[in-house]
PDB file of C-alpha atoms and ligand atoms in Angstrom:
ATOM      1  CA  MET A   3     308.265 -23.770  30.635  1.00 51.00           C
ATOM      2  CA  LEU A   4     308.413 -19.763  29.570  1.00 53.00           C
ATOM      3  CA  THR A   5     307.629 -18.892  25.965  1.00 57.00           C
ATOM      4  CA  ASP A   6     307.308 -15.851  23.596  1.00 68.00           C
ATOM      5  CA  GLU A   7     303.710 -16.496  22.396  1.00 78.00           C
ATOM      6  CA  PRO A   8     301.312 -13.884  22.855  1.00 87.00           C
ATOM      7  CA  PRO A   9     299.469 -13.883  26.254  1.00 93.00           C
ATOM      8  CA  VAL A  10     296.038 -15.976  25.715  1.00 94.00           C
ATOM      9  CA  LEU A  11     294.254 -14.363  29.233  1.00 96.00           C
ATOM     10  CA  GLN A  12     295.390 -10.239  29.955  1.00 96.00           C
ATOM     11  CA  ALA A  13     294.546  -7.550  31.817  1.00 97.00           C
ATOM     12  CA  ARG A  14     295.407  -4.342  31.054  1.00 97.00           C
ATOM     13  CA  ASP A  15     294.625  -1.746  33.115  1.00 98.00           C
ATOM     14  CA  LEU A  16     292.040  -3.460  35.006  1.00 98.00           C
ATOM     15  CA  HIS A  17     289.736  -1.621  36.861  1.00 98.00           C
ATOM     16  CA  ALA A  18     287.429  -4.156  39.557  1.00 98.00           C
ATOM     17  CA  GLY A  19     285.232  -4.201  42.616  1.00 98.00           C
ATOM     18  CA  TYR A  20     282.137  -4.190  43.570  1.00 97.00           C
ATOM     19  CA  ARG A  21     278.733  -1.977  42.951  1.00 96.00           C
ATOM     20  CA  GLY A  22     280.756   0.109  40.759  1.00 95.00           C
ATOM     21  CA  VAL A  23     283.337   0.531  43.701  1.00 97.00           C
ATOM     22  CA  PRO A  24     287.047  -0.445  42.598  1.00 97.00           C
ATOM     23  CA  CYS A  25     288.929  -2.818  45.138  1.00 98.00           C
ATOM     24  CA  VAL A  26     291.528  -3.473  42.223  1.00 98.00           C
ATOM     25  CA  ARG A  27     293.132  -0.704  40.349  1.00 98.00           C
ATOM     26  CA  GLY A  28     295.153   0.118  37.193  1.00 98.00           C
ATOM     27  CA  VAL A  29     296.438  -3.513  37.271  1.00 98.00           C
ATOM     28  CA  ASP A  30     298.609  -5.108  33.787  1.00 98.00           C
ATOM     29  CA  LEU A  31     298.905  -9.205  33.942  1.00 97.00           C
ATOM     30  CA  ASP A  32     299.921 -11.501  31.118  1.00 96.00           C
ATOM     31  CA  VAL A  33     299.463 -14.832  30.938  1.00 96.00           C
ATOM     32  CA  HIS A  34     301.219 -16.594  28.272  1.00 95.00           C
ATOM     33  CA  PRO A  35     300.354 -20.535  26.652  1.00 95.00           C
ATOM     34  CA  GLY A  36     301.920 -22.995  28.898  1.00 94.00           C
ATOM     35  CA  GLU A  37     302.754 -20.540  31.867  1.00 96.00           C
ATOM     36  CA  VAL A  38     302.247 -21.222  35.358  1.00 98.00           C
ATOM     37  CA  VAL A  39     301.365 -17.689  36.740  1.00 98.00           C
ATOM     38  CA  VAL A  40     301.101 -16.899  40.221  1.00 98.00           C
ATOM     39  CA  VAL A  41     299.497 -13.877  41.893  1.00 97.00           C
ATOM     40  CA  LEU A  42     300.636 -13.421  45.499  1.00 96.00           C
ATOM     41  CA  GLY A  43     299.055 -10.960  48.117  1.00 94.00           C
ATOM     42  CA  PRO A  44     297.512 -10.427  51.627  1.00 92.00           C
ATOM     43  CA  ASN A  45     294.611 -11.127  52.514  1.00 91.00           C
ATOM     44  CA  GLY A  46     291.982  -8.456  50.939  1.00 94.00           C
ATOM     45  CA  ALA A  47     294.791  -7.020  48.591  1.00 95.00           C
ATOM     46  CA  GLY A  48     292.563  -7.986  45.160  1.00 97.00           C
ATOM     47  CA  LYS A  49     293.813 -11.359  44.297  1.00 97.00           C
ATOM     48  CA  THR A  50     289.958 -13.225  43.846  1.00 97.00           C
ATOM     49  CA  THR A  51     288.398  -9.844  42.723  1.00 97.00           C
ATOM     50  CA  THR A  52     291.218  -9.717  40.083  1.00 97.00           C
ATOM     51  CA  LEU A  53     290.722 -13.567  39.354  1.00 97.00           C
ATOM     52  CA  LEU A  54     287.215 -13.263  38.828  1.00 95.00           C
ATOM     53  CA  THR A  55     286.677 -10.384  36.514  1.00 96.00           C
ATOM     54  CA  MET A  56     289.018 -12.175  34.165  1.00 95.00           C
ATOM     55  CA  ALA A  57     287.400 -15.084  33.851  1.00 94.00           C
ATOM     56  CA  GLY A  58     284.552 -12.892  33.504  1.00 93.00           C
ATOM     57  CA  ALA A  59     282.120 -13.793  36.466  1.00 92.00           C
ATOM     58  CA  LEU A  60     282.441  -9.975  37.573  1.00 95.00           C
ATOM     59  CA  PRO A  61     282.159  -7.239  35.495  1.00 94.00           C
ATOM     60  CA  GLY A  62     284.770  -5.466  35.482  1.00 95.00           C
ATOM     61  CA  LEU A  63     285.056  -1.643  36.320  1.00 97.00           C
ATOM     62  CA  GLY A  64     287.942  -0.198  33.593  1.00 97.00           C
ATOM     63  CA  GLY A  65     290.408  -1.551  31.568  1.00 97.00           C
ATOM     64  CA  ASP A  66     290.484  -4.680  29.315  1.00 96.00           C
ATOM     65  CA  VAL A  67     290.606  -8.346  30.240  1.00 96.00           C
ATOM     66  CA  LEU A  68     292.051  -9.643  26.910  1.00 95.00           C
ATOM     67  CA  TRP A  69     291.140 -13.351  25.780  1.00 94.00           C
ATOM     68  CA  ARG A  70     293.347 -14.642  22.913  1.00 92.00           C
ATOM     69  CA  GLY A  71     294.317 -10.595  22.397  1.00 92.00           C
ATOM     70  CA  ALA A  72     291.061  -9.566  21.817  1.00 92.00           C
ATOM     71  CA  PRO A  73     289.155  -7.616  24.466  1.00 93.00           C
ATOM     72  CA  THR A  74     286.381  -9.429  26.175  1.00 90.00           C
ATOM     73  CA  LYS A  75     283.527  -8.874  27.722  1.00 88.00           C
ATOM     74  CA  ALA A  76     282.180 -12.165  27.739  1.00 86.00           C
ATOM     75  CA  PRO A  77     280.248 -13.736  30.883  1.00 84.00           C
ATOM     76  CA  LEU A  78     282.233 -16.791  32.574  1.00 85.00           C
ATOM     77  CA  HIS A  79     279.945 -19.511  30.703  1.00 82.00           C
ATOM     78  CA  ARG A  80     281.216 -18.510  27.551  1.00 85.00           C
ATOM     79  CA  ARG A  81     285.052 -18.545  27.781  1.00 82.00           C
ATOM     80  CA  VAL A  82     284.487 -21.884  29.675  1.00 82.00           C
ATOM     81  CA  GLY A  83     282.826 -22.825  26.127  1.00 80.00           C
ATOM     82  CA  ASP A  84     285.722 -21.517  24.774  1.00 85.00           C
ATOM     83  CA  GLY A  85     288.294 -23.400  26.967  1.00 92.00           C
ATOM     84  CA  LEU A  86     288.545 -21.918  30.330  1.00 93.00           C
ATOM     85  CA  GLY A  87     288.005 -23.523  33.670  1.00 94.00           C
ATOM     86  CA  VAL A  88     287.949 -22.478  36.884  1.00 94.00           C
ATOM     87  CA  VAL A  89     288.851 -23.515  40.715  1.00 94.00           C
ATOM     88  CA  PRO A  90     286.754 -20.745  43.069  1.00 91.00           C
ATOM     89  CA  GLU A  91     287.430 -20.064  46.462  1.00 87.00           C
ATOM     90  CA  GLU A  92     284.551 -20.815  47.525  1.00 82.00           C
ATOM     91  CA  ARG A  93     283.260 -24.797  47.715  1.00 79.00           C
ATOM     92  CA  SER A  94     282.874 -25.721  44.150  1.00 86.00           C
ATOM     93  CA  ILE A  95     281.898 -29.812  44.889  1.00 94.00           C
ATOM     94  CA  THR A  96     278.057 -30.334  45.263  1.00 95.00           C
ATOM     95  CA  SER A  97     278.416 -31.846  49.140  1.00 96.00           C
ATOM     96  CA  ARG A  98     275.294 -34.087  48.673  1.00 97.00           C
ATOM     97  CA  LEU A  99     276.618 -36.261  45.282  1.00 97.00           C
ATOM     98  CA  SER A 100     278.574 -39.105  45.703  1.00 98.00           C
ATOM     99  CA  VAL A 101     282.418 -38.206  43.970  1.00 98.00           C
ATOM    100  CA  LEU A 102     281.603 -40.010  41.258  1.00 98.00           C
ATOM    101  CA  ASP A 103     278.681 -38.092  40.412  1.00 98.00           C
ATOM    102  CA  ASN A 104     280.795 -34.938  41.049  1.00 98.00           C
ATOM    103  CA  LEU A 105     283.008 -36.167  38.521  1.00 98.00           C
ATOM    104  CA  ARG A 106     280.036 -37.265  36.217  1.00 97.00           C
ATOM    105  CA  ILE A 107     278.928 -34.055  36.173  1.00 94.00           C
ATOM    106  CA  GLY A 108     282.217 -32.162  35.116  1.00 93.00           C
ATOM    107  CA  ALA A 109     283.196 -31.232  31.789  1.00 91.00           C
ATOM    108  CA  GLY A 110     285.880 -34.028  30.688  1.00 95.00           C
ATOM    109  CA  PRO A 111     285.839 -38.013  31.113  1.00 97.00           C
ATOM    110  CA  VAL A 112     285.807 -39.764  34.880  1.00 98.00           C
ATOM    111  CA  GLU A 113     288.448 -41.994  34.080  1.00 98.00           C
ATOM    112  CA  ARG A 114     290.612 -38.608  33.382  1.00 97.00           C
ATOM    113  CA  ALA A 115     290.122 -37.099  36.828  1.00 97.00           C
ATOM    114  CA  LEU A 116     291.376 -40.757  38.064  1.00 98.00           C
ATOM    115  CA  GLU A 117     294.549 -40.484  36.584  1.00 96.00           C
ATOM    116  CA  LEU A 118     295.370 -36.898  37.650  1.00 95.00           C
ATOM    117  CA  PHE A 119     294.118 -38.329  41.115  1.00 96.00           C
ATOM    118  CA  SER A 120     294.240 -41.428  41.910  1.00 97.00           C
ATOM    119  CA  GLU A 121     293.893 -40.965  45.550  1.00 95.00           C
ATOM    120  CA  LEU A 122     290.065 -39.721  44.504  1.00 97.00           C
ATOM    121  CA  ARG A 123     289.192 -43.711  43.528  1.00 98.00           C
ATOM    122  CA  PRO A 124     288.830 -45.676  47.150  1.00 98.00           C
ATOM    123  CA  LEU A 125     286.571 -42.329  47.132  1.00 98.00           C
ATOM    124  CA  LEU A 126     284.073 -42.578  44.662  1.00 98.00           C
ATOM    125  CA  GLY A 127     281.274 -43.169  46.212  1.00 98.00           C
ATOM    126  CA  ARG A 128     281.597 -41.482  49.391  1.00 98.00           C
ATOM    127  CA  ARG A 129     278.955 -38.096  49.612  1.00 98.00           C
ATOM    128  CA  ALA A 130     281.477 -35.552  48.614  1.00 97.00           C
ATOM    129  CA  GLY A 131     280.813 -33.327  51.536  1.00 96.00           C
ATOM    130  CA  LEU A 132     281.854 -36.515  53.979  1.00 96.00           C
ATOM    131  CA  LEU A 133     285.780 -35.589  52.468  1.00 95.00           C
ATOM    132  CA  SER A 134     288.779 -34.311  54.340  1.00 94.00           C
ATOM    133  CA  GLY A 135     289.259 -30.537  52.822  1.00 92.00           C
ATOM    134  CA  GLY A 136     292.592 -32.058  50.939  1.00 93.00           C
ATOM    135  CA  GLU A 137     289.914 -34.375  49.404  1.00 95.00           C
ATOM    136  CA  GLN A 138     287.416 -32.223  48.384  1.00 95.00           C
ATOM    137  CA  ARG A 139     289.899 -29.432  46.840  1.00 95.00           C
ATOM    138  CA  MET A 140     291.371 -32.777  45.238  1.00 96.00           C
ATOM    139  CA  LEU A 141     287.939 -33.817  43.430  1.00 97.00           C
ATOM    140  CA  ALA A 142     287.914 -29.913  42.272  1.00 96.00           C
ATOM    141  CA  THR A 143     291.259 -29.820  40.681  1.00 96.00           C
ATOM    142  CA  ALA A 144     290.746 -32.833  39.161  1.00 97.00           C
ATOM    143  CA  ARG A 145     287.510 -32.040  37.675  1.00 96.00           C
ATOM    144  CA  ALA A 146     288.652 -29.099  36.552  1.00 96.00           C
ATOM    145  CA  LEU A 147     291.613 -30.191  34.613  1.00 96.00           C
ATOM    146  CA  ALA A 148     289.744 -33.583  32.947  1.00 97.00           C
ATOM    147  CA  ALA A 149     287.979 -30.990  31.006  1.00 96.00           C
ATOM    148  CA  GLY A 150     291.317 -30.312  29.568  1.00 95.00           C
ATOM    149  CA  PRO A 151     290.873 -26.617  29.847  1.00 96.00           C
ATOM    150  CA  SER A 152     293.391 -23.969  27.473  1.00 95.00           C
ATOM    151  CA  VAL A 153     293.328 -22.302  30.632  1.00 96.00           C
ATOM    152  CA  LEU A 154     292.935 -22.770  34.236  1.00 97.00           C
ATOM    153  CA  LEU A 155     292.558 -20.220  36.996  1.00 97.00           C
ATOM    154  CA  ALA A 156     292.799 -21.550  40.274  1.00 97.00           C
ATOM    155  CA  ASP A 157     291.642 -19.507  43.866  1.00 96.00           C
ATOM    156  CA  GLU A 158     293.437 -20.314  46.850  1.00 94.00           C
ATOM    157  CA  LEU A 159     293.807 -24.060  46.313  1.00 92.00           C
ATOM    158  CA  SER A 160     296.480 -24.651  49.734  1.00 90.00           C
ATOM    159  CA  LEU A 161     293.905 -23.135  51.873  1.00 87.00           C
ATOM    160  CA  GLY A 162     293.620 -24.875  55.146  1.00 86.00           C
ATOM    161  CA  LEU A 163     295.308 -27.381  53.760  1.00 92.00           C
ATOM    162  CA  ALA A 164     298.721 -29.706  55.065  1.00 91.00           C
ATOM    163  CA  PRO A 165     301.664 -29.197  52.995  1.00 92.00           C
ATOM    164  CA  MET A 166     301.428 -32.610  51.635  1.00 93.00           C
ATOM    165  CA  ILE A 167     298.408 -32.139  49.410  1.00 94.00           C
ATOM    166  CA  VAL A 168     299.003 -28.560  49.038  1.00 94.00           C
ATOM    167  CA  SER A 169     302.252 -29.517  46.678  1.00 95.00           C
ATOM    168  CA  ARG A 170     299.953 -32.581  45.236  1.00 95.00           C
ATOM    169  CA  LEU A 171     297.566 -29.923  43.785  1.00 96.00           C
ATOM    170  CA  MET A 172     300.494 -27.544  42.638  1.00 96.00           C
ATOM    171  CA  ARG A 173     302.465 -30.136  41.385  1.00 96.00           C
ATOM    172  CA  ALA A 174     299.325 -31.315  39.346  1.00 96.00           C
ATOM    173  CA  LEU A 175     298.710 -28.140  38.021  1.00 97.00           C
ATOM    174  CA  ARG A 176     302.831 -27.604  36.717  1.00 97.00           C
ATOM    175  CA  GLU A 177     302.189 -31.493  35.116  1.00 96.00           C
ATOM    176  CA  ALA A 178     298.859 -29.597  33.891  1.00 95.00           C
ATOM    177  CA  ALA A 179     300.948 -26.746  32.612  1.00 96.00           C
ATOM    178  CA  ASP A 180     303.978 -28.915  31.040  1.00 95.00           C
ATOM    179  CA  GLN A 181     301.364 -30.835  28.922  1.00 94.00           C
ATOM    180  CA  GLY A 182     300.182 -27.362  27.309  1.00 92.00           C
ATOM    181  CA  ALA A 183     297.743 -25.904  30.101  1.00 95.00           C
ATOM    182  CA  THR A 184     298.131 -22.230  30.501  1.00 96.00           C
ATOM    183  CA  VAL A 185     297.623 -21.797  34.881  1.00 98.00           C
ATOM    184  CA  LEU A 186     296.254 -18.292  36.208  1.00 98.00           C
ATOM    185  CA  LEU A 187     296.694 -18.731  40.436  1.00 97.00           C
ATOM    186  CA  VAL A 188     295.871 -17.227  42.828  1.00 96.00           C
ATOM    187  CA  GLU A 189     297.840 -18.256  46.751  1.00 93.00           C
ATOM    188  CA  GLN A 190     298.362 -16.938  50.191  1.00 85.00           C
ATOM    189  CA  HIS A 191     301.060 -19.961  50.497  1.00 85.00           C
ATOM    190  CA  ALA A 192     303.983 -17.935  48.733  1.00 92.00           C
ATOM    191  CA  ARG A 193     306.579 -20.829  48.923  1.00 93.00           C
ATOM    192  CA  LYS A 194     304.003 -23.467  47.603  1.00 93.00           C
ATOM    193  CA  ALA A 195     303.410 -21.825  45.150  1.00 96.00           C
ATOM    194  CA  LEU A 196     306.473 -20.626  43.568  1.00 96.00           C
ATOM    195  CA  ALA A 197     308.256 -23.651  43.576  1.00 96.00           C
ATOM    196  CA  VAL A 198     305.831 -24.563  40.180  1.00 97.00           C
ATOM    197  CA  ALA A 199     305.525 -21.166  38.840  1.00 98.00           C
ATOM    198  CA  ASP A 200     307.138 -19.405  36.179  1.00 98.00           C
ATOM    199  CA  ARG A 201     306.680 -16.060  37.359  1.00 98.00           C
ATOM    200  CA  ALA A 202     304.878 -14.419  40.135  1.00 97.00           C
ATOM    201  CA  TYR A 203     302.261 -10.949  40.381  1.00 97.00           C
ATOM    202  CA  ILE A 204     302.150  -9.584  43.857  1.00 96.00           C
ATOM    203  CA  LEU A 205     299.443  -7.233  44.733  1.00 96.00           C
ATOM    204  CA  GLN A 206     299.013  -5.412  47.554  1.00 95.00           C
ATOM    205  CA  ARG A 207     295.841  -2.884  47.903  1.00 95.00           C
ATOM    206  CA  GLY A 208     294.466  -3.310  44.658  1.00 97.00           C
ATOM    207  CA  ALA A 209     297.544  -2.751  43.017  1.00 98.00           C
ATOM    208  CA  VAL A 210     300.603  -4.648  41.138  1.00 97.00           C
ATOM    209  CA  VAL A 211     303.276  -3.743  43.618  1.00 96.00           C
ATOM    210  CA  TRP A 212     305.908  -6.296  42.455  1.00 96.00           C
ATOM    211  CA  SER A 213     306.533  -8.598  38.959  1.00 97.00           C
ATOM    212  CA  GLY A 214     309.259 -10.871  38.044  1.00 97.00           C
ATOM    213  CA  THR A 215     310.094 -14.607  37.376  1.00 98.00           C
ATOM    214  CA  ALA A 216     309.175 -17.193  40.156  1.00 97.00           C
ATOM    215  CA  ASP A 217     313.075 -17.965  40.117  1.00 97.00           C
ATOM    216  CA  GLU A 218     313.803 -14.703  41.169  1.00 97.00           C
ATOM    217  CA  ALA A 219     311.213 -14.267  43.544  1.00 96.00           C
ATOM    218  CA  ARG A 220     312.228 -17.464  44.691  1.00 96.00           C
ATOM    219  CA  ARG A 221     315.722 -15.877  45.520  1.00 96.00           C
ATOM    220  CA  ASN A 222     314.251 -12.586  47.196  1.00 93.00           C
ATOM    221  CA  LEU A 223     311.386 -14.701  49.156  1.00 93.00           C
ATOM    222  CA  ARG A 224     312.324 -13.026  52.922  1.00 92.00           C
ATOM    223  CA  ARG A 225     312.691  -9.460  51.662  1.00 91.00           C
ATOM    224  CA  ILE A 226     309.389  -9.835  49.423  1.00 90.00           C
ATOM    225  CA  GLU A 227     308.058 -11.625  52.116  1.00 89.00           C
ATOM    226  CA  ARG A 228     308.593  -8.941  54.762  1.00 89.00           C
ATOM    227  CA  ALA A 229     307.840  -5.669  52.381  1.00 86.00           C
ATOM    228  CA  TYR A 230     305.069  -7.427  50.677  1.00 85.00           C
ATOM    229  CA  LEU A 231     302.969 -10.637  52.539  1.00 85.00           C
ATOM    230  CA  GLY A 232     303.130  -8.708  55.941  1.00 77.00           C
ATOM    231  CA  GLN A 233     305.319  -9.896  58.436  1.00 43.00           C
ATOM    232  CA  ASP A 234     304.179 -12.809  59.906  1.00 50.00           C
ATOM    233  CA  GLY A 235     305.190 -13.915  56.498  1.00 44.00           C
ATOM    234  CA  ALA A 236     301.965 -14.884  55.281  1.00 45.00           C
ATOM    235  CA  GLY A 237     302.615 -17.870  52.740  1.00 43.00           C
ATOM    236  CA  ALA A 238     305.669 -18.884  54.182  1.00 42.00           C
ATOM    237  CA  ARG A 239     304.690 -21.206  57.260  1.00 43.00           C
ATOM    238  CA  ASP A 240     306.239 -24.384  56.353  1.00 42.00           C
TER     239      ASP A 240
HETATM  240  N1  ADP B 328     281.321  -9.401  47.656  1.00 96.88           N
HETATM  241  C1  ADP B 328     282.033  -7.803  48.024  1.00 96.88           C
HETATM  242  N2  ADP B 328     281.434  -7.396  48.329  1.00 96.88           N
HETATM  243  C2  ADP B 328     281.772  -6.200  47.902  1.00 96.88           C
HETATM  244  N3  ADP B 328     283.240  -6.295  48.709  1.00 96.88           N
HETATM  245  C3  ADP B 328     283.699  -7.239  48.401  1.00 96.88           C
HETATM  246  C4  ADP B 328     283.346  -8.182  47.970  1.00 96.88           C
HETATM  247  N4  ADP B 328     283.869  -9.748  47.989  1.00 96.88           N
HETATM  248  C5  ADP B 328     285.853  -8.883  48.084  1.00 96.88           C
HETATM  249  N5  ADP B 328     285.122  -7.829  48.670  1.00 96.88           N
HETATM  250  C6  ADP B 328     286.130  -6.159  49.443  1.00 96.88           C
HETATM  251  O1  ADP B 328     286.953  -6.347  48.380  1.00 96.88           O
HETATM  252  C7  ADP B 328     288.518  -6.205  48.718  1.00 96.88           C
HETATM  253  C8  ADP B 328     289.379  -7.162  48.074  1.00 96.88           C
HETATM  254  O2  ADP B 328     289.149  -8.486  48.226  1.00 96.88           O
HETATM  255  P1  ADP B 328     289.428 -10.065  47.586  1.00 96.88           P
HETATM  256  O3  ADP B 328     289.489  -9.492  46.293  1.00 96.88           O
HETATM  257  O4  ADP B 328     288.792 -10.870  48.010  1.00 96.88           O
HETATM  258  O5  ADP B 328     290.687  -9.935  48.389  1.00 96.88           O
HETATM  259  P2  ADP B 328     291.867 -11.158  48.318  1.00 96.88           P
HETATM  260  O6  ADP B 328     291.231 -12.302  47.271  1.00 96.88           O
HETATM  261  O7  ADP B 328     293.430 -10.612  47.824  1.00 96.88           O
HETATM  262  O8  ADP B 328     292.412 -11.755  49.884  1.00 96.88           O
HETATM  263  C9  ADP B 328     288.222  -6.657  49.907  1.00 96.88           C
HETATM  264  O9  ADP B 328     289.310  -5.249  50.431  1.00 96.88           O
HETATM  265  C10 ADP B 328     287.327  -7.117  50.390  1.00 96.88           C
HETATM  266  O10 ADP B 328     286.733  -6.467  51.776  1.00 96.88           O
HETATM  267 MG1   MG B 329     290.466 -14.426  47.939  1.00 96.88          MG
END
């Protein structure tokens, strides 16, 4: 769904990095209500850094992050209280707790998470640490979506997962957006992400080098992969 509504989340000339050294420089990025926006780019391009800074998990080094049109420096927990959901790149579930207990400590109803990912139902009693990689990502995604975030930021949901599971996760994000959520997704898996996205940005060495509709990106995928995502076609392995 493409909308004319003003962006719900925006980066304006954003500079971000670590210990005062920027690795993201001058990024402009808009996420409109109801959109799925994907940020693509090779390893080390600054995708995670951009996402964490837009989430308020990392302080920016310059420029602005705008939340519902107003510049914000609010820390992550305050933005979460205001409708932001995050599925981080690193493991976010608690390994020693059961699937059920992981869902219980989420901000949304357990039953909602199980409606979204019924695959988790037979696994409720299992320790989360014993789940497969794909099941763990489903658990983290189900928990985040069950909270009904107005904006969900997700980092590399597909990393190391079988294509079918990647499609399953992408579909869940698309459905959430179709039901009114807004999604900003960081991915190396260009093909699968573009299949559900409305718009795309490509980052290279900390800067936006391409942006356009997902449709445009899909039509020019070969060229985009060659030019921006590395000759090996990173993100296009199937
Ligand atoms: N915690 C950190 N401390 C210092 N440098 C980091 C840290 N995390 C990432 N970087 C560096 O910042 C750059 C961008 O990284 P990142 O945003 O993780 O890229 P991507 O998510 O696109 O792979 C890389 O050069 C990376 O080495
Ligand atoms: Mg990353």
